[in-house]
mmCIF file of C-alpha atoms and ligand atoms in Angstrom:
data_model
loop_
_atom_site.group_PDB
_atom_site.id
_atom_site.type_symbol
_atom_site.label_atom_id
_atom_site.label_comp_id
_atom_site.label_asym_id
_atom_site.label_seq_id
_atom_site.Cartn_x
_atom_site.Cartn_y
_atom_site.Cartn_z
ATOM 1 C CA UNK L 1 47.018 182.531 173.243
ATOM 2 C CA UNK L 2 44.590 179.687 173.398
ATOM 3 C CA UNK L 3 47.218 177.401 174.938
ATOM 4 C CA UNK L 4 47.934 178.901 177.808
ATOM 5 C CA UNK L 5 47.917 177.014 181.228
ATOM 6 C CA UNK L 6 44.665 176.880 183.311
ATOM 7 C CA UNK L 7 46.706 176.224 186.331
ATOM 8 C CA UNK L 8 46.133 179.412 188.303
ATOM 9 C CA UNK L 9 44.577 177.404 191.351
ATOM 10 C CA UNK L 10 47.019 174.809 191.332
ATOM 11 C CA UNK L 11 49.676 176.519 193.002
ATOM 12 C CA UNK L 12 52.222 176.072 190.365
ATOM 13 C CA UNK L 13 55.879 177.681 190.193
ATOM 14 C CA UNK L 14 56.237 181.318 189.911
ATOM 15 C CA UNK L 15 54.154 181.691 186.751
ATOM 16 C CA UNK L 16 55.058 185.634 186.253
ATOM 17 C CA UNK L 17 58.706 185.016 186.367
ATOM 18 C CA UNK L 18 59.090 185.024 182.605
ATOM 19 C CA UNK L 19 57.467 187.563 180.046
ATOM 20 C CA UNK L 20 55.139 185.415 178.485
ATOM 21 C CA UNK L 21 52.011 187.343 179.350
ATOM 22 C CA UNK L 22 53.778 190.597 178.024
ATOM 23 C CA UNK L 23 54.813 188.737 174.782
ATOM 24 C CA UNK L 24 51.136 187.542 174.515
ATOM 25 C CA UNK L 25 49.950 191.040 174.730
ATOM 26 C CA UNK L 26 52.329 192.196 172.555
ATOM 27 C CA UNK L 27 51.418 189.744 169.855
ATOM 28 C CA UNK L 28 47.847 191.177 170.133
ATOM 29 C CA UNK L 29 48.290 194.892 170.389
ATOM 30 C CA UNK L 30 51.192 195.081 167.911
ATOM 31 C CA UNK L 31 49.713 193.095 165.438
ATOM 32 C CA UNK L 32 48.431 194.965 162.383
ATOM 33 C CA UNK L 33 47.164 191.847 160.828
ATOM 34 C CA UNK L 34 44.160 191.447 162.736
ATOM 35 C CA UNK L 35 41.948 193.726 164.868
ATOM 36 C CA UNK L 36 42.381 192.611 168.635
ATOM 37 C CA UNK L 37 39.840 193.427 171.339
ATOM 38 C CA UNK L 38 40.610 194.022 175.056
ATOM 39 C CA UNK L 39 37.824 193.925 177.562
ATOM 40 C CA UNK L 40 37.412 195.880 180.697
ATOM 41 C CA UNK L 41 38.154 194.228 183.977
ATOM 42 C CA UNK L 42 37.775 196.167 187.228
ATOM 43 C CA UNK L 43 38.185 193.064 189.716
ATOM 44 C CA UNK L 44 38.608 189.464 189.671
ATOM 45 C CA UNK L 45 35.179 188.603 188.921
ATOM 46 C CA UNK L 46 34.665 190.934 185.857
ATOM 47 C CA UNK L 47 38.101 189.337 184.735
ATOM 48 C CA UNK L 48 36.898 185.671 185.090
ATOM 49 C CA UNK L 49 33.811 186.665 183.343
ATOM 50 C CA UNK L 50 35.481 188.165 180.385
ATOM 51 C CA UNK L 51 37.526 185.119 179.991
ATOM 52 C CA UNK L 52 34.775 182.642 180.255
ATOM 53 C CA UNK L 53 33.103 184.809 177.188
ATOM 54 C CA UNK L 54 35.972 184.341 175.207
ATOM 55 C CA UNK L 55 38.199 187.533 175.587
ATOM 56 C CA UNK L 56 41.821 186.815 174.933
ATOM 57 C CA UNK L 57 43.331 190.036 176.854
ATOM 58 C CA UNK L 58 41.915 192.480 179.427
ATOM 59 C CA UNK L 59 42.086 196.117 180.037
ATOM 60 C CA UNK L 60 42.166 197.002 183.690
ATOM 61 C CA UNK L 61 40.226 200.259 183.406
ATOM 62 C CA UNK L 62 41.113 203.213 185.810
ATOM 63 C CA UNK L 63 37.572 204.492 185.446
ATOM 64 C CA UNK L 64 36.001 200.968 186.424
ATOM 65 C CA UNK L 65 38.516 200.314 189.341
ATOM 66 C CA UNK L 66 38.011 203.499 190.660
ATOM 67 C CA UNK L 67 34.038 203.249 190.372
ATOM 68 C CA UNK L 68 34.368 199.875 192.077
ATOM 69 C CA UNK L 69 36.252 201.153 194.945
ATOM 70 C CA UNK L 70 33.978 203.922 195.323
ATOM 71 C CA UNK L 71 36.309 206.691 194.155
ATOM 72 C CA UNK L 72 36.200 209.328 191.249
ATOM 73 C CA UNK L 73 38.694 208.910 188.159
ATOM 74 C CA UNK L 74 40.453 211.723 189.232
ATOM 75 C CA UNK L 75 43.596 209.820 190.663
ATOM 76 C CA UNK L 76 41.622 209.137 194.144
ATOM 77 C CA UNK L 77 42.718 205.691 194.244
ATOM 78 C CA UNK L 78 46.325 205.424 194.864
ATOM 79 C CA UNK L 79 49.091 203.665 192.795
ATOM 80 C CA UNK L 80 49.132 200.700 195.236
ATOM 81 C CA UNK L 81 45.430 200.366 195.307
ATOM 82 C CA UNK L 82 45.635 200.040 191.660
ATOM 83 C CA UNK L 83 48.357 197.279 191.641
ATOM 84 C CA UNK L 84 46.243 195.442 194.113
ATOM 85 C CA UNK L 85 43.579 195.074 191.962
ATOM 86 C CA UNK L 86 45.428 194.380 189.039
ATOM 87 C CA UNK L 87 47.178 191.500 190.676
ATOM 88 C CA UNK L 88 43.688 189.955 191.779
ATOM 89 C CA UNK L 89 42.693 190.335 188.089
ATOM 90 C CA UNK L 90 45.799 188.639 186.688
ATOM 91 C CA UNK L 91 45.586 185.884 189.335
ATOM 92 C CA UNK L 92 41.930 185.061 188.448
ATOM 93 C CA UNK L 93 42.378 185.050 184.911
ATOM 94 C CA UNK L 94 46.098 184.415 183.715
ATOM 95 C CA UNK L 95 45.031 186.636 180.739
ATOM 96 C CA UNK L 96 47.475 189.313 179.692
ATOM 97 C CA UNK L 97 46.232 192.703 181.158
ATOM 98 C CA UNK L 98 46.812 196.002 179.808
ATOM 99 C CA UNK L 99 46.774 198.372 182.857
ATOM 100 C CA UNK L 100 45.470 201.918 182.842
ATOM 101 C CA UNK L 101 48.248 203.540 184.268
ATOM 102 C CA UNK L 102 46.695 207.421 184.045
ATOM 103 C CA UNK L 103 49.763 209.651 183.749
ATOM 104 C CA UNK L 104 51.897 207.559 185.773
ATOM 105 C CA UNK L 105 50.791 209.088 189.362
ATOM 106 C CA UNK L 106 53.205 212.237 189.078
ATOM 107 C CA UNK L 107 56.506 212.482 187.258
ATOM 108 C CA UNK L 108 58.992 209.956 185.608
ATOM 109 C CA UNK L 109 60.171 208.619 188.958
ATOM 110 C CA UNK L 110 56.416 207.650 190.024
ATOM 111 C CA UNK L 111 55.662 206.384 186.457
ATOM 112 C CA UNK L 112 58.798 203.865 186.669
ATOM 113 C CA UNK L 113 57.853 203.070 190.166
ATOM 114 C CA UNK L 114 54.424 202.117 189.180
ATOM 115 C CA UNK L 115 55.696 200.072 185.973
ATOM 116 C CA UNK L 116 57.862 197.912 187.868
ATOM 117 C CA UNK L 117 55.238 197.005 190.712
ATOM 118 C CA UNK L 118 52.768 196.272 188.109
ATOM 119 C CA UNK L 119 55.339 194.247 186.368
ATOM 120 C CA UNK L 120 56.001 192.315 189.639
ATOM 121 C CA UNK L 121 52.198 191.933 190.224
ATOM 122 C CA UNK L 122 51.884 190.389 186.762
ATOM 123 C CA UNK L 123 50.559 192.648 184.279
ATOM 124 C CA UNK L 124 51.372 192.417 180.718
ATOM 125 C CA UNK L 125 51.211 196.039 179.725
ATOM 126 C CA UNK L 126 50.819 199.849 180.986
ATOM 127 C CA UNK L 127 49.044 202.710 179.336
ATOM 128 C CA UNK L 128 50.314 205.872 180.094
ATOM 129 C CA UNK L 129 48.657 209.111 179.108
ATOM 130 C CA UNK L 130 49.967 212.670 178.833
ATOM 131 C CA UNK L 131 47.727 214.242 181.269
ATOM 132 C CA UNK L 132 49.184 216.279 184.467
ATOM 133 C CA UNK L 133 48.538 214.882 188.028
ATOM 134 C CA UNK L 134 45.860 214.736 189.329
ATOM 135 C CA UNK L 135 44.238 213.445 185.987
ATOM 136 C CA UNK L 136 40.433 213.720 185.335
ATOM 137 C CA UNK L 137 38.291 211.404 183.284
ATOM 138 C CA UNK L 138 38.597 212.194 179.617
ATOM 139 C CA UNK L 139 34.794 212.697 179.381
ATOM 140 C CA UNK L 140 34.410 214.968 182.503
ATOM 141 C CA UNK L 141 34.673 218.532 182.035
ATOM 142 C CA UNK L 142 36.507 220.469 179.430
ATOM 143 C CA UNK L 143 39.767 221.369 181.254
ATOM 144 C CA UNK L 144 42.294 218.511 180.591
ATOM 145 C CA UNK L 145 45.760 220.254 180.762
ATOM 146 C CA UNK L 146 48.144 218.173 178.464
ATOM 147 C CA UNK L 147 51.815 217.226 179.871
ATOM 148 C CA UNK L 148 54.655 219.113 178.356
ATOM 149 C CA UNK L 149 55.885 216.843 175.322
ATOM 150 C CA UNK L 150 59.507 216.503 176.423
ATOM 151 C CA UNK L 151 58.628 215.822 180.128
ATOM 152 C CA UNK L 152 55.984 213.078 179.187
ATOM 153 C CA UNK L 153 58.711 211.613 176.748
ATOM 154 C CA UNK L 154 60.936 211.352 179.806
ATOM 155 C CA UNK L 155 58.256 209.484 181.631
ATOM 156 C CA UNK L 156 58.062 207.059 178.711
ATOM 157 C CA UNK L 157 61.804 206.703 178.521
ATOM 158 C CA UNK L 158 62.032 206.089 182.385
ATOM 159 C CA UNK L 159 59.509 203.153 182.066
ATOM 160 C CA UNK L 160 61.058 201.705 179.363
ATOM 161 C CA UNK L 161 64.499 201.722 180.734
ATOM 162 C CA UNK L 162 63.254 200.042 183.948
ATOM 163 C CA UNK L 163 60.920 197.263 182.572
ATOM 164 C CA UNK L 164 62.386 196.993 178.894
ATOM 165 C CA UNK L 165 60.560 194.593 176.879
ATOM 166 C CA UNK L 166 59.021 192.823 180.126
ATOM 167 C CA UNK L 167 55.880 195.183 179.956
ATOM 168 C CA UNK L 168 54.137 196.580 176.695
ATOM 169 C CA UNK L 169 54.259 200.442 176.810
ATOM 170 C CA UNK L 170 51.230 202.020 175.368
ATOM 171 C CA UNK L 171 51.612 205.943 174.884
ATOM 172 C CA UNK L 172 48.146 207.655 175.131
ATOM 173 C CA UNK L 173 47.504 210.849 173.453
ATOM 174 C CA UNK L 174 44.845 213.249 175.080
ATOM 175 C CA UNK L 175 45.528 216.100 172.579
ATOM 176 C CA UNK L 176 42.178 215.639 170.607
ATOM 177 C CA UNK L 177 40.204 215.279 174.054
ATOM 178 C CA UNK L 178 41.859 218.438 175.185
ATOM 179 C CA UNK L 179 40.914 220.222 172.077
ATOM 180 C CA UNK L 180 43.898 220.416 170.153
ATOM 181 C CA UNK L 181 44.175 219.632 166.538
ATOM 182 C CA UNK L 182 45.280 216.649 164.673
ATOM 183 C CA UNK L 183 48.817 218.156 163.967
ATOM 184 C CA UNK L 184 49.496 218.171 167.652
ATOM 185 C CA UNK L 185 48.274 214.668 168.002
ATOM 186 C CA UNK L 186 50.608 213.467 165.406
ATOM 187 C CA UNK L 187 53.615 215.468 166.714
ATOM 188 C CA UNK L 188 53.152 213.903 170.124
ATOM 189 C CA UNK L 189 52.728 210.192 168.544
ATOM 190 C CA UNK L 190 56.028 210.742 166.981
ATOM 191 C CA UNK L 191 57.754 212.187 169.971
ATOM 192 C CA UNK L 192 56.290 209.008 171.979
ATOM 193 C CA UNK L 193 57.568 206.662 169.227
ATOM 194 C CA UNK L 194 60.950 207.919 169.472
ATOM 195 C CA UNK L 195 60.727 207.795 173.411
ATOM 196 C CA UNK L 196 60.313 203.908 173.028
ATOM 197 C CA UNK L 197 56.422 203.519 173.100
ATOM 198 C CA UNK L 198 55.222 200.106 171.694
ATOM 199 C CA UNK L 199 51.945 201.259 170.893
ATOM 200 C CA UNK L 200 49.901 204.575 170.336
ATOM 201 C CA UNK L 201 46.763 204.980 172.145
ATOM 202 C CA UNK L 202 44.644 208.025 170.455
ATOM 203 C CA UNK L 203 41.477 209.024 172.370
ATOM 204 C CA UNK L 204 38.475 210.831 171.171
ATOM 205 C CA UNK L 205 35.307 212.098 172.737
ATOM 206 C CA UNK L 206 33.469 212.467 169.562
ATOM 207 C CA UNK L 207 30.424 210.550 168.659
ATOM 208 C CA UNK L 208 31.748 209.593 165.299
ATOM 209 C CA UNK L 209 35.089 207.802 164.487
ATOM 210 C CA UNK L 210 36.129 210.526 162.139
ATOM 211 C CA UNK L 211 38.937 212.011 164.066
ATOM 212 C CA UNK L 212 40.298 208.761 164.980
ATOM 213 C CA UNK L 213 40.148 207.356 161.205
ATOM 214 C CA UNK L 214 41.978 210.809 160.324
ATOM 215 C CA UNK L 215 44.660 210.212 162.704
ATOM 216 C CA UNK L 216 45.493 206.529 161.155
ATOM 217 C CA UNK L 217 45.330 207.578 157.842
ATOM 218 C CA UNK L 218 47.923 210.297 158.596
ATOM 219 C CA UNK L 219 49.900 208.134 161.210
ATOM 220 C CA UNK L 220 50.199 205.323 158.859
ATOM 221 C CA UNK L 221 51.055 202.707 161.492
ATOM 222 C CA UNK L 222 54.165 203.980 162.278
ATOM 223 C CA UNK L 223 53.384 202.450 165.514
ATOM 224 C CA UNK L 224 50.230 200.150 166.260
ATOM 225 C CA UNK L 225 47.230 202.102 166.776
ATOM 226 C CA UNK L 226 44.913 201.543 169.890
ATOM 227 C CA UNK L 227 41.734 203.108 170.318
ATOM 228 C CA UNK L 228 38.613 203.410 172.839
ATOM 229 C CA UNK L 229 35.469 203.724 171.033
ATOM 230 C CA UNK L 230 33.190 204.331 174.132
ATOM 231 C CA UNK L 231 31.874 207.808 172.648
ATOM 232 C CA UNK L 232 31.606 206.539 169.009
ATOM 233 C CA UNK L 233 30.026 203.079 169.815
ATOM 234 C CA UNK L 234 27.866 203.251 166.750
ATOM 235 C CA UNK L 235 30.983 202.806 164.597
ATOM 236 C CA UNK L 236 31.237 198.931 163.056
ATOM 237 C CA UNK L 237 34.298 197.267 163.972
ATOM 238 C CA UNK L 238 34.911 196.662 160.154
ATOM 239 C CA UNK L 239 35.786 200.504 159.927
ATOM 240 C CA UNK L 240 38.516 199.909 162.364
ATOM 241 C CA UNK L 241 39.956 196.862 160.201
ATOM 242 C CA UNK L 242 39.861 198.794 157.115
ATOM 243 C CA UNK L 243 41.714 201.606 158.831
ATOM 244 C CA UNK L 244 44.484 199.070 160.112
ATOM 245 C CA UNK L 245 43.846 199.771 163.690
ATOM 246 C CA UNK L 246 45.556 197.242 165.922
ATOM 247 C CA UNK L 247 43.428 197.173 169.038
ATOM 248 C CA UNK L 248 39.922 198.187 170.441
ATOM 249 C CA UNK L 249 39.255 198.610 173.835
ATOM 250 C CA UNK L 250 35.968 198.026 175.470
ATOM 251 C CA UNK L 251 36.654 200.137 178.520
ATOM 252 C CA UNK L 252 33.832 200.353 180.852
ATOM 253 C CA UNK L 253 31.237 198.017 179.788
ATOM 254 C CA UNK L 254 31.206 195.347 182.445
ATOM 255 C CA UNK L 255 31.085 197.905 185.240
ATOM 256 C CA UNK L 256 28.235 199.782 183.590
ATOM 257 C CA UNK L 257 26.340 196.501 182.980
ATOM 258 C CA UNK L 258 26.947 195.816 186.624
ATOM 259 C CA UNK L 259 25.404 199.184 187.854
ATOM 260 C CA UNK L 260 22.390 198.524 185.445
ATOM 261 C CA UNK L 261 21.981 194.833 186.625
ATOM 262 C CA UNK L 262 22.289 195.800 190.405
ATOM 263 C CA UNK L 263 20.336 198.693 190.338
ATOM 264 C CA UNK L 264 17.343 196.899 188.655
ATOM 265 C CA UNK L 265 17.521 193.892 191.053
ATOM 266 C CA UNK L 266 17.682 196.153 193.928
ATOM 267 C CA UNK L 267 14.730 198.120 192.577
ATOM 268 C CA UNK L 268 12.724 194.986 191.995
ATOM 269 C CA UNK L 269 13.453 193.611 195.434
ATOM 270 C CA UNK L 270 11.956 196.634 197.119
ATOM 271 C CA UNK L 271 9.012 196.974 194.678
ATOM 272 C CA UNK L 272 8.272 193.205 194.973
ATOM 273 C CA UNK L 273 8.682 193.148 198.625
ATOM 274 C CA UNK L 274 10.718 189.877 198.155
ATOM 275 C CA UNK L 275 13.047 187.944 196.015
ATOM 276 C CA UNK L 276 10.935 185.169 194.767
ATOM 277 C CA UNK L 277 10.395 186.926 191.407
ATOM 278 C CA UNK L 278 13.936 187.922 190.591
ATOM 279 C CA UNK L 279 15.559 184.338 191.107
ATOM 280 C CA UNK L 280 15.109 183.351 187.277
ATOM 281 C CA UNK L 281 16.999 186.586 186.254
ATOM 282 C CA UNK L 282 20.091 186.205 188.466
ATOM 283 C CA UNK L 283 23.155 183.995 188.185
ATOM 284 C CA UNK L 284 22.577 180.420 190.051
ATOM 285 C CA UNK L 285 24.830 179.725 192.926
ATOM 286 C CA UNK L 286 26.168 177.079 190.841
ATOM 287 C CA UNK L 287 27.235 179.451 188.414
ATOM 288 C CA UNK L 288 29.073 181.513 191.201
ATOM 289 C CA UNK L 289 30.877 178.137 192.362
ATOM 290 C CA UNK L 290 31.680 177.213 188.755
ATOM 291 C CA UNK L 291 33.100 180.767 187.862
ATOM 292 C CA UNK L 292 35.164 180.379 190.951
ATOM 293 C CA UNK L 293 36.343 176.910 190.516
ATOM 294 C CA UNK L 294 35.201 175.273 193.436
ATOM 295 C CA UNK L 295 35.697 171.983 191.807
ATOM 296 C CA UNK L 296 39.386 172.587 191.700
ATOM 297 C CA UNK L 297 38.954 173.233 195.967
ATOM 298 C CA UNK L 298 37.335 169.783 196.374
ATOM 299 C CA UNK L 299 40.006 168.115 194.114
ATOM 300 C CA UNK L 300 42.848 169.637 196.110
ATOM 301 C CA UNK L 301 40.943 168.639 199.361
ATOM 302 C CA UNK L 302 41.067 165.071 198.242
ATOM 303 C CA UNK L 303 44.631 165.160 197.601
ATOM 304 C CA UNK L 304 45.902 167.117 200.324
ATOM 305 C CA UNK L 305 43.359 166.778 203.313
ATOM 306 C CA UNK L 306 42.378 163.209 202.723
ATOM 307 C CA UNK L 307 45.041 161.344 200.634
ATOM 308 C CA UNK L 308 44.734 157.937 200.072
ATOM 309 C CA UNK L 309 46.629 155.818 202.915
ATOM 310 C CA UNK L 310 49.864 154.480 201.046
ATOM 311 C CA UNK L 311 49.796 151.669 203.606
ATOM 312 C CA UNK L 312 46.544 150.290 202.028
HETATM 313 C C1 LIG A 1 39.640 204.063 181.454
HETATM 314 O O1 LIG A 1 38.859 202.939 181.206
HETATM 315 O O2 LIG A 1 39.635 204.338 182.473
HETATM 316 C C2 LIG A 1 39.854 204.934 180.524
HETATM 317 C C3 LIG A 1 39.049 205.008 179.174
HETATM 318 O O3 LIG A 1 40.925 205.638 180.838
HETATM 319 S S1 LIG A 1 38.311 206.478 179.257
HETATM 320 O O4 LIG A 1 37.143 206.243 180.507
HETATM 321 O O5 LIG A 1 37.380 206.568 178.072
HETATM 322 O O6 LIG A 1 39.111 207.666 179.429
HETATM 323 MG MG1 LIG A 2 41.454 205.853 182.632
#
């Protein structure tokens, strides 16, 4: 993954025509040898920052994208708004992006359409959760009706038949979120594996990792396990390595950091009646220009707007 091209601003040939991003994500998610990390991105800028920090893969978070658009994480944003944001993230980073596809925005037909469009826009993978449309964020309220196992398996099979190996398919189990027990979670994991999922995302709202670790120990890595430790954030990642978990998603931390930073700076500008005091605490304009590769534009201008005169 380190060797990928840096040429996204160089207008190269269609770089998404092959499935290299999906292969890169598959290598991350589906490897039990090494624990991988996906960092949340909700727009091109947060994706570029995560890439600069060193992350090798991204999570296009439904919660964070909805939040940045001013929507609730309850399928208020449409599937085409989601794919538009994903395209910008992929364009700005060229990292493999696992997209939070919620429940697929409907039945098998909506799910396979979403997967096809995500694939066309350069996504590397899709996570589909066994919720009903419209979904509600896993941490809001207590009513999270689960999809019927067979119906949801049909959604997975339809996606697999549509995008084959060109998009990693992660099946997300909401059984523990919905208050069902471990048996139900394992039953669903087995069904989703049989339906063609590449990995299982098991979600929990507990403040400790106990039920996730118990799932991992029962499941025995029949398929690689992906987790989202938003609520059990105190658990050291060594516990996940020891449990053979494949991938950890830091699901919403850039979005929450941005909220805290923007709230802080807005409050200070009002309180201090000016901007002199905050200047040292915010990104410089040079950092903005560097992040967005203004240097590449200058080189392109030299090449295309002011080419050397061949007669000289
Ligand atoms: C997201 O980031 O949108 C997720 C993870 O689905 S969670 O918010 O924890 O459900
Ligand atoms: Mg989500």
